[in-house]
Coordinates of C-alpha atoms in Angstrom, one line a residue:
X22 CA 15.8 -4.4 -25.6
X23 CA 16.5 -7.5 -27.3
X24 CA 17.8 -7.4 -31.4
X25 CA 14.9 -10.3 -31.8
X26 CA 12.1 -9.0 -30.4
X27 CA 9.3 -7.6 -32.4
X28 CA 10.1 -3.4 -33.0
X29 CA 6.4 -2.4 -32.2
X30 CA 7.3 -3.8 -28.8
X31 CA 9.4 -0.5 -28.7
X32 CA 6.1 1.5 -28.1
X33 CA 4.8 -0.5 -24.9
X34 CA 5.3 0.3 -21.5
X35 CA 4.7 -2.8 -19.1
X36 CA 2.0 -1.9 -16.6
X37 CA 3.1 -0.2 -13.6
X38 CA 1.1 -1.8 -10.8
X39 CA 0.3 -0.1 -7.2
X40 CA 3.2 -1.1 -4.7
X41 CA 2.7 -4.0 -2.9
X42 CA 2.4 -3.8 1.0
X43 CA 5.9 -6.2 1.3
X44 CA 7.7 -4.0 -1.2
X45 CA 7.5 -0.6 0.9
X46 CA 8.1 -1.9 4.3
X47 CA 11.7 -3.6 2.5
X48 CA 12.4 -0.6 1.4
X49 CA 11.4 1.5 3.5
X50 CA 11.8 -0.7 6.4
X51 CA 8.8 0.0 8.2
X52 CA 7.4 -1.8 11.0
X53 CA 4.2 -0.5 11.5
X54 CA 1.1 -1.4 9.7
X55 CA 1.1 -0.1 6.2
X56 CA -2.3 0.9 5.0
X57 CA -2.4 0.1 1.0
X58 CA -4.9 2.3 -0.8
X59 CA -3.6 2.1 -3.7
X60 CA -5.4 -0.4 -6.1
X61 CA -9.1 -0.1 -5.3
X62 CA -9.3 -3.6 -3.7
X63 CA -12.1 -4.2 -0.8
X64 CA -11.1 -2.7 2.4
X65 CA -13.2 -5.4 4.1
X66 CA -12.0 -8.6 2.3
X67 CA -13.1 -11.4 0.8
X68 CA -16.4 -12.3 0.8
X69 CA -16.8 -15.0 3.5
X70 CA -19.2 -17.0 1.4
X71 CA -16.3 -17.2 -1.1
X72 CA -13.3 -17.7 1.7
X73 CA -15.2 -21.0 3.1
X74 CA -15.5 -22.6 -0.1
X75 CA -12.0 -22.1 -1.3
X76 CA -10.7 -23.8 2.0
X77 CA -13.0 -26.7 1.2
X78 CA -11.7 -27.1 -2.3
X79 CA -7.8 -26.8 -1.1
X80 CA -7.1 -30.3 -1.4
X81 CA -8.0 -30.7 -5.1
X82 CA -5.3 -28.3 -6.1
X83 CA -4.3 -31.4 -8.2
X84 CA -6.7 -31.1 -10.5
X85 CA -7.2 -29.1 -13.7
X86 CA -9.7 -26.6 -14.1
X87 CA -12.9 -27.0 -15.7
X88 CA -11.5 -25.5 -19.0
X89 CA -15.2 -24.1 -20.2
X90 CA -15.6 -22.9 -16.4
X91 CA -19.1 -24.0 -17.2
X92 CA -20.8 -23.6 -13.8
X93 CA -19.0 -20.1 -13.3
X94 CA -21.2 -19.2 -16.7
X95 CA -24.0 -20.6 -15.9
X96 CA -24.3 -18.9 -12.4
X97 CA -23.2 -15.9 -14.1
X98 CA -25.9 -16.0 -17.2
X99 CA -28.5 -16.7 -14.8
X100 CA -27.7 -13.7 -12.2
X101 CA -27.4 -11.1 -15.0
X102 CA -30.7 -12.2 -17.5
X103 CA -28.0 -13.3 -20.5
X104 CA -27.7 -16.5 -22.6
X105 CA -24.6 -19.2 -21.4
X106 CA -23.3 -18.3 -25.0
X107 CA -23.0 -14.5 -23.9
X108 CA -20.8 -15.1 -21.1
X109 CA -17.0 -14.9 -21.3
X110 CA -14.4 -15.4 -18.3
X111 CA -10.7 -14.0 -18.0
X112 CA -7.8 -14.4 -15.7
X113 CA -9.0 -10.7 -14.5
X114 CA -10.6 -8.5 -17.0
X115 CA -7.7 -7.3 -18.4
X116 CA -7.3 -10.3 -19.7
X117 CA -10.9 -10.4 -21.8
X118 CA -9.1 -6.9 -23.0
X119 CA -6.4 -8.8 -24.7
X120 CA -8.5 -11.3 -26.3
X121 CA -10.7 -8.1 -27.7
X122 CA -7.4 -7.0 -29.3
X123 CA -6.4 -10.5 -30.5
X124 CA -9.4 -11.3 -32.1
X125 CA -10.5 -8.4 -33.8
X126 CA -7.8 -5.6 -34.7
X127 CA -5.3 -5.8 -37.2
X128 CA -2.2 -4.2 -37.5
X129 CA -2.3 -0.6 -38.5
X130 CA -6.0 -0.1 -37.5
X131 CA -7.0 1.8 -34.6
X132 CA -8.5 1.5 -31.1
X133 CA -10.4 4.9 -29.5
X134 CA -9.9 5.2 -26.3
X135 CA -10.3 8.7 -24.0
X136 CA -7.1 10.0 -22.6
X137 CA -6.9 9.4 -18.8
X138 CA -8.7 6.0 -19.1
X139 CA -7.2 2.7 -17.8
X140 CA -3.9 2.1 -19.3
X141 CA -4.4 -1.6 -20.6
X142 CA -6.5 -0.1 -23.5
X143 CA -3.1 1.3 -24.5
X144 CA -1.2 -1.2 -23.9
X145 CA -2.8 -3.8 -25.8
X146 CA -3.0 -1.6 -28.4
X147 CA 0.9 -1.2 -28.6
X148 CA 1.3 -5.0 -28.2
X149 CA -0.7 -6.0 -31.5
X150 CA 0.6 -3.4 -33.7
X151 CA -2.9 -0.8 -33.9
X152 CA -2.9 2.8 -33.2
X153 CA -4.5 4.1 -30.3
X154 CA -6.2 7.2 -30.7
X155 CA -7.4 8.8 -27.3
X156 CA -9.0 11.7 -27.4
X157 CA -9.1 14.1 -24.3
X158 CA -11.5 14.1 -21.1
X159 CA -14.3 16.5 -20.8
X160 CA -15.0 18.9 -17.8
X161 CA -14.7 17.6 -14.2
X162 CA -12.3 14.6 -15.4
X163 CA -15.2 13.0 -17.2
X164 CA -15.5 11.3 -20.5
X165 CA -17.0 13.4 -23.1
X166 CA -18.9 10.9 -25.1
X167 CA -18.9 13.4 -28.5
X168 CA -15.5 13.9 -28.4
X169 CA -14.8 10.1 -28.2
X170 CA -17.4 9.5 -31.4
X171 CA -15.5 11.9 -33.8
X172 CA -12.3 10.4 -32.9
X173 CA -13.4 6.9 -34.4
X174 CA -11.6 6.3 -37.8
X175 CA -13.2 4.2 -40.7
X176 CA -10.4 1.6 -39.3
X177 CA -11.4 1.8 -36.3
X178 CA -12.5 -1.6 -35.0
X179 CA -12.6 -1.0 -31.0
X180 CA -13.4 1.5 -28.5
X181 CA -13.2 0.9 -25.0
X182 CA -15.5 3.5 -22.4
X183 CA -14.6 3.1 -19.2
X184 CA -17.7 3.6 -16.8
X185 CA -16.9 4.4 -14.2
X186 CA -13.8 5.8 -15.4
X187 CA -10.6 4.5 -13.9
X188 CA -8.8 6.5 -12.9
X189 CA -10.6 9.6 -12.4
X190 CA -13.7 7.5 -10.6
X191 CA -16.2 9.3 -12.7
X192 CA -19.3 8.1 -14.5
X193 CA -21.8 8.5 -18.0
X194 CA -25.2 8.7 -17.3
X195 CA -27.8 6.6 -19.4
X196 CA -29.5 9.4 -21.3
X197 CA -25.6 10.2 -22.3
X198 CA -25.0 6.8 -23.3
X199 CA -28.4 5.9 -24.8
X200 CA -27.5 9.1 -27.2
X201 CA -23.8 7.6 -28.2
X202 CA -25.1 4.2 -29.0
X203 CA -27.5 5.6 -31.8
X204 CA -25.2 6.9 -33.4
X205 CA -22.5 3.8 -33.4
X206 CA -22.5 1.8 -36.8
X207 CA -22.6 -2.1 -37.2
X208 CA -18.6 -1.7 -38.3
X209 CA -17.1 -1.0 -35.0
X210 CA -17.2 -2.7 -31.1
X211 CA -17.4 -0.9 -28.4
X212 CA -16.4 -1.7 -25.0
X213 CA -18.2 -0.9 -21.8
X214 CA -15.1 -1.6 -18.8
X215 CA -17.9 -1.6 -15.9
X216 CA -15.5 -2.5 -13.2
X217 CA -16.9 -0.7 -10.6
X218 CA -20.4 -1.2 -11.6
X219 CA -21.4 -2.2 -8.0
X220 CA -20.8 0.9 -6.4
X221 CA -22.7 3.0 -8.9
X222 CA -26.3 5.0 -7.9
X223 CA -28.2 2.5 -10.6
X224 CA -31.2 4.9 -10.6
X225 CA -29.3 6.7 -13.7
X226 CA -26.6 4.0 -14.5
X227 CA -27.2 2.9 -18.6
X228 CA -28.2 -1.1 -18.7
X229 CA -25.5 -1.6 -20.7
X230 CA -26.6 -5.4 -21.1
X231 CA -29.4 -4.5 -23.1
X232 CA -27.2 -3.7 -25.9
X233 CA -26.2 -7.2 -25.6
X234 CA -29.3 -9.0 -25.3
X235 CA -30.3 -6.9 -28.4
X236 CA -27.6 -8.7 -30.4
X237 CA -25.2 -5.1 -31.1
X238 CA -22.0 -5.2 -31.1
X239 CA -20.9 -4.2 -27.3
X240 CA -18.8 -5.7 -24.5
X241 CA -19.5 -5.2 -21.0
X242 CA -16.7 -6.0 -18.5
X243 CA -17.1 -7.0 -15.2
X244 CA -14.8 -8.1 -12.3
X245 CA -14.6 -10.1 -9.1
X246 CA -11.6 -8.2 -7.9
X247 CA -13.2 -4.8 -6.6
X248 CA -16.6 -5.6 -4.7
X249 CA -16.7 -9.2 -4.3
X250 CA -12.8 -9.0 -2.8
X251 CA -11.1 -11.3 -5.0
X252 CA -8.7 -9.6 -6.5
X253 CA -5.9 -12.1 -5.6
X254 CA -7.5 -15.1 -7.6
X255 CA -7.7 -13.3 -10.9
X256 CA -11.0 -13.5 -12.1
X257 CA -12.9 -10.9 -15.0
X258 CA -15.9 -11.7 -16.7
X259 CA -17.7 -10.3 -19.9
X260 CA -20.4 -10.4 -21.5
X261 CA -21.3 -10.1 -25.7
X262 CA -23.3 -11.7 -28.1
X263 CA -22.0 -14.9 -28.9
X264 CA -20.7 -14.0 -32.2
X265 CA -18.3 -12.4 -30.6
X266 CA -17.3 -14.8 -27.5
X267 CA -16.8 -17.3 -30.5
X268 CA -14.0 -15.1 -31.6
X269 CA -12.8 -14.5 -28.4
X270 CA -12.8 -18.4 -26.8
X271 CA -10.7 -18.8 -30.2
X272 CA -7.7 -16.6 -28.7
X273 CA -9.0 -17.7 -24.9
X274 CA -5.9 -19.7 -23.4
X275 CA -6.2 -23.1 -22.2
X276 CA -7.2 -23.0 -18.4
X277 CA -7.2 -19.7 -18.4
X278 CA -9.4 -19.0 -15.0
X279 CA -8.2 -21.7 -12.3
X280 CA -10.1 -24.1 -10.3
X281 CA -9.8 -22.3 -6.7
X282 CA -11.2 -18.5 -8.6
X283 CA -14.1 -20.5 -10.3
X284 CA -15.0 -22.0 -7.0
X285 CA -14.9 -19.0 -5.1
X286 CA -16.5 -16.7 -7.8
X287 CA -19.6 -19.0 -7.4
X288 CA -20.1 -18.9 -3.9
X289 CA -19.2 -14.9 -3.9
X290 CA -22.4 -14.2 -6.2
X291 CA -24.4 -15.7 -3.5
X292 CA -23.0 -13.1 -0.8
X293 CA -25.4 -10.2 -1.2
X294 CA -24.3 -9.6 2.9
X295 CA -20.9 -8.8 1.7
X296 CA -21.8 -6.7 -1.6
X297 CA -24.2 -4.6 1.4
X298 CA -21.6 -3.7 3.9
X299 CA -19.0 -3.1 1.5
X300 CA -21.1 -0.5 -0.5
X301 CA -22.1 0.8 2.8
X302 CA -18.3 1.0 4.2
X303 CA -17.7 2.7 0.4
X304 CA -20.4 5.3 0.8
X305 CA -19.6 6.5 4.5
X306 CA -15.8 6.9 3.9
X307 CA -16.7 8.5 1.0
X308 CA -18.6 11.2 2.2
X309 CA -15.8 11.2 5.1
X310 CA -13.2 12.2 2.6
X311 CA -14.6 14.4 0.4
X312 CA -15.7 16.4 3.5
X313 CA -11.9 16.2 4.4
X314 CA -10.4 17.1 1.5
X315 CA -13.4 20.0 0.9
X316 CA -12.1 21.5 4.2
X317 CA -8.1 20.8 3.1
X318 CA -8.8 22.6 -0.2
X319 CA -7.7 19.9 -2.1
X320 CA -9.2 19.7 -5.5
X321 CA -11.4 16.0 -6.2
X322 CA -13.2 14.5 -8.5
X323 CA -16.6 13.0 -7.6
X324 CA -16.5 9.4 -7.5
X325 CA -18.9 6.3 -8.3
X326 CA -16.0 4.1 -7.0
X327 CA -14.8 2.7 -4.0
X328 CA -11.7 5.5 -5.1
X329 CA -10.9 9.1 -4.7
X330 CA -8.9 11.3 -8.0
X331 CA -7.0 14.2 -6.1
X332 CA -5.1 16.8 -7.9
X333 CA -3.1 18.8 -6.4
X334 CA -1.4 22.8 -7.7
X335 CA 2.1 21.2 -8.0
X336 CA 3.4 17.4 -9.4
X337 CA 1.8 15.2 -6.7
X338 CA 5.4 13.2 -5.9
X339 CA 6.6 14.9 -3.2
X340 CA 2.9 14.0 -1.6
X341 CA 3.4 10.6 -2.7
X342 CA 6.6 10.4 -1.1
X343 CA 5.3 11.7 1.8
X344 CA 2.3 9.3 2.7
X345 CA 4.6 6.7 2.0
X346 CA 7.1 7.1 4.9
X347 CA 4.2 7.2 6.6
X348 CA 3.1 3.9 5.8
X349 CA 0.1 4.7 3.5
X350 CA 0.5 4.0 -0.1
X351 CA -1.4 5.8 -2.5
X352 CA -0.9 5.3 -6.3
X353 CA 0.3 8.0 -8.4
X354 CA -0.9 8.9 -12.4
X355 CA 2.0 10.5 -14.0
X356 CA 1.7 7.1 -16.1
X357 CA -1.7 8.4 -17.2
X358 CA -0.8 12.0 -18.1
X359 CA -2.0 13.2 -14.4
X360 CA 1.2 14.4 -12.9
X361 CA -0.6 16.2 -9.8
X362 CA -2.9 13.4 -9.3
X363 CA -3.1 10.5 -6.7
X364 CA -5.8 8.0 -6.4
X365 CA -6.8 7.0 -3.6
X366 CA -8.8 3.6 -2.4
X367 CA -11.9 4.5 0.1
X368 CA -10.5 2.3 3.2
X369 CA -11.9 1.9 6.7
X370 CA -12.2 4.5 9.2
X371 CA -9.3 4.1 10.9
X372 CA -7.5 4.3 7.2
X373 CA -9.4 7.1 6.3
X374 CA -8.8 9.4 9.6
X375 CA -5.0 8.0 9.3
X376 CA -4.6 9.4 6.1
X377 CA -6.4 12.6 6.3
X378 CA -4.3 12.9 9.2
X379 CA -1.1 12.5 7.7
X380 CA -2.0 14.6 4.4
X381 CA -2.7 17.4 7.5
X382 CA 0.8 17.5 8.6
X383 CA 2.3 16.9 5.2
X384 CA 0.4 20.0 3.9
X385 CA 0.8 21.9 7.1
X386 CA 4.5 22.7 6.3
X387 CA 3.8 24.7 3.0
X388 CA 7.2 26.1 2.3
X389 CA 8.7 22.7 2.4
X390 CA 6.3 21.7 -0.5
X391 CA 7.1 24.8 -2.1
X392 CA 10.9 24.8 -2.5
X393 CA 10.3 20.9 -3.8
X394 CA 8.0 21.9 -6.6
X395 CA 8.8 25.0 -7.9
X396 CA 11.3 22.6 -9.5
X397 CA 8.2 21.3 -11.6
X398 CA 5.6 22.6 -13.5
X399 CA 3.9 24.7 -11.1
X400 CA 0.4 25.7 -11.6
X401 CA -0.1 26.9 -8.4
X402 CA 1.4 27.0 -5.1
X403 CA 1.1 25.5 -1.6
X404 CA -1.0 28.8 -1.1
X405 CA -4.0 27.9 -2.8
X406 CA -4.2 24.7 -1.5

C-alpha cells in the first residue's frame, strides 16, 4: 500500500464482485454458453418498456444529466405515496450507502450491522474511519432483530437491516419489525436495504415507508438493478425524510445518476408486464430448486429473493470450481464469513435444470470431494450430503 495513503485504509477490503461472463470464458477458455448466476440480476432482462426508451434517447449522449434527476423523483414520489423531498437517487444503492456514511458518522463512532449482511455496510464503515459492530445471525440464517438492538452503542449513529437479507435471501416479518422500531430512540438512523423488495410475499412484509412518512429517522433502499433489469445502468433510489436527504444531496456528487439510467428508470416503473413475469419466472424456479436441492440433501435457506443460500458439510470451493468448468458461475461467501456457502441466482429453466444437473455429477463422485476437503474445516462429509 502506498506510504501516503490514509492508515484506516489498511482495514478495507475492495468489494469482490461476482465474475463476469467474459472473465471465465478467458480464463477458462470456454466456448459454450456460460450461464452467470452469480449476482442476482434478472434472468429475463431488461424491461422492454425501459430498453425502447434508451434507444430513443441514444443520440443525446452529449448532454449532461439532469443533475436533480427531477422527473426520476417525481415518478418515483408519486408511485410509492412519498413527498419529492423524500426521494434520493444513487449511482446504485450502494452509492446512497456511502452518502449515509459521509453525512452522518464520524470517525471513531460506530455502525451496527448483522454479520452475514451485505458487505458495503462494512466497507463504508472501514473507509470513513467508524467501527463496525455486527453482531451474529439468528436461526435459519436470519437476522435476529434483539440481538442487533443490544449491539447499538451510545455512538452509534447507523444501522443498516438488510430485508431481505443479502446474502442469505431471508426476510423480517412486520410484527418483528413493528416490535424493533419501538424501541429505537430519536439518536440513531436506521437503514432498511429493501433490495429485493419485489419479490417479497407483501401480505406480511413491514411498510417500511410508513416510518418515513411519519417523519422517524429511517432509510429505505431500493434498486433498479434486480427486478426492473437494470443493473448495467447503475441506478439505487432511497427514500427518508427530507432532513435527512438534505444531508445526503450535500455529499451527493455532481451527476451522479446519468441521463440514459434516468430515462430508462422512468419508463421501467411503467412496466408492471415485466415486474409480473419476472416474479412469476422467480417463483417457479424457485420452487424448482428447492425441490432439487431437498432431494440432493443439500442444506438451503428459504428465500424471498430471486437467490438461493446453499451450504454445504465441507468449504464450498471445490463446488465452486466445479460449476465453473462447467460454465455456470455461482458466487462464493467466504468474503462474508460463509466458507461452505454459494449463492445462487434463480435463472430460467434451462439454467436451472443445467445446474442441478451439473451439481448431480459433481456430487455423484463423493470420494473426489472427500480427499479435497478433509484438507479444510470439515464439518461433515460428502456422506451426509
Amino acid at each position: 500500500m502506498h506510504p501516503l495513503a490514509r492508515w484506516k485504509l489498511r482495514a478495507v477490503k475492495p468489494y469482490v464482485p461476482g465474475k463476469p461472463i467474459e472473465e471465465v470464458a478467458r480464463e477458462l477458455g470456454l466456448k459454450e454458453p456460460i450461464e452467470k448466476l452469480a449476482s442476482n440480476e434478472n434472468a429475463l432482462g431488461p424491461s422492454p418498456l425501459a430498453v425502447e426508451a434508451v434507444k430513443k434517447a441514444l443520440g443525446e449522449m452529449n448532454l449532461y444529466p439532469d443533475d436533480e434527476a427531477y422527473y426520476l423523483k417525481k415518478k418515483i414520489a408519486e408511485k410509492f405515496g412519498v413527498d419529492f423531498d423524500e426521494v434520493i437517487v444513487g449511482n446504485g444503492s450502494v452509492e446512497i450507502v456511502l452518502m449515509l456514511g459521509l453525512g452522518f458518522v464520524y470517525p471513531g463512532e460506530s455502525i451496527v450491522a448483522s454479520q452475514g449482511s451485505f458487505i458495503m455496510y462494512k466497507i463504508v464503515a472501514n473507509l470513513i474511519g467508524a467501527d463496525f459492530i455486527e453482531p451474529p445471525l439468528g436461526e435459519d440464517w436470519r437476522i435476529d432483530l434483539d440481538v442487533l438492538y443490544r449491539a447499538i452503542r451510545p455512538d452509534t449513529k447507523l444501522v443498516f437491516i438488510s430485508n431481505p437479507n443479502n446474502p442469505t435471501g431471508t426476510a423480517l416479518w412486520r410484527d418483528e419489525v413493528e416490535e424493533f422500531m419501538n424501541r429505537i430512540g430519536d439518536d440513531v438512523i436506521v437503514v432498511w436495504d429493501e433490495a429485493y423488495y419485489e419479490f417479497v410475499d407483501k401480505d406480511r412484509f413491514p411498510d417500511t415507508l410508513k416510518y418515513v412518512r411519519q417523519g422517524k429517522n429511517v432509510v429505505v433502499l431500493r434498486t433498479f438493478s434486480k427486478i426492473y433489469g437494470l443493473a448495467g445502468l447503475r441506478l439505487g433510489y432511497g427514500f427518508a425524510p427530507k432532513k435527512i436527504v438534505e444531508v445526503l444531496r450535500r455529499v451527493r456528487l455532481p451527476f451522479n445518476v446519468n441521463r440514459i439510467a434516468q430515462i430508462a428508470a422512468i419508463a421501467a416503473l411503467d412496466d408492471e408486464e415485466h415486474l409480473r413475469r419476472s416474479r412469476e419466472l422467480v417463483l417457479k424456479g424457485k420452487l424448482y430448486l428447492m425441490k432439487e436441492l431437498q432431494r440432493l440433501n443439500i442444506p438451503y435457506a428459504h428465500s424471498e429473493t430471486n437467490f438461493i443460500f446453499v451450504e454445504f458439510p465441507f468449504d464450498a470451493g471445490y463446488i465452486y470450481e466445479s460449476l465453473l468448468k462447467r460454465g455456470i458461475i455461482t458466487r462464493p461467501l467466504a468474503g462474508y464469513n460463509f466458507p461452505r456457502a454459494l449463492r445462487i441466482t434463480v435463472g430460467t429453466e434451462e439454467q436451472n435444470r443445467k445446474l442441478i444437473k451439473a451439481l448431480e455429477e459433481i456430487l455423484g463422485d463423493r470420494e473426489k470431494i472427500w480427499n479435497i476437503s478433509k484438507t479444510s474445516e470439515v464439518e461433515g462429509s460428502p456422506e451426509s450430503l
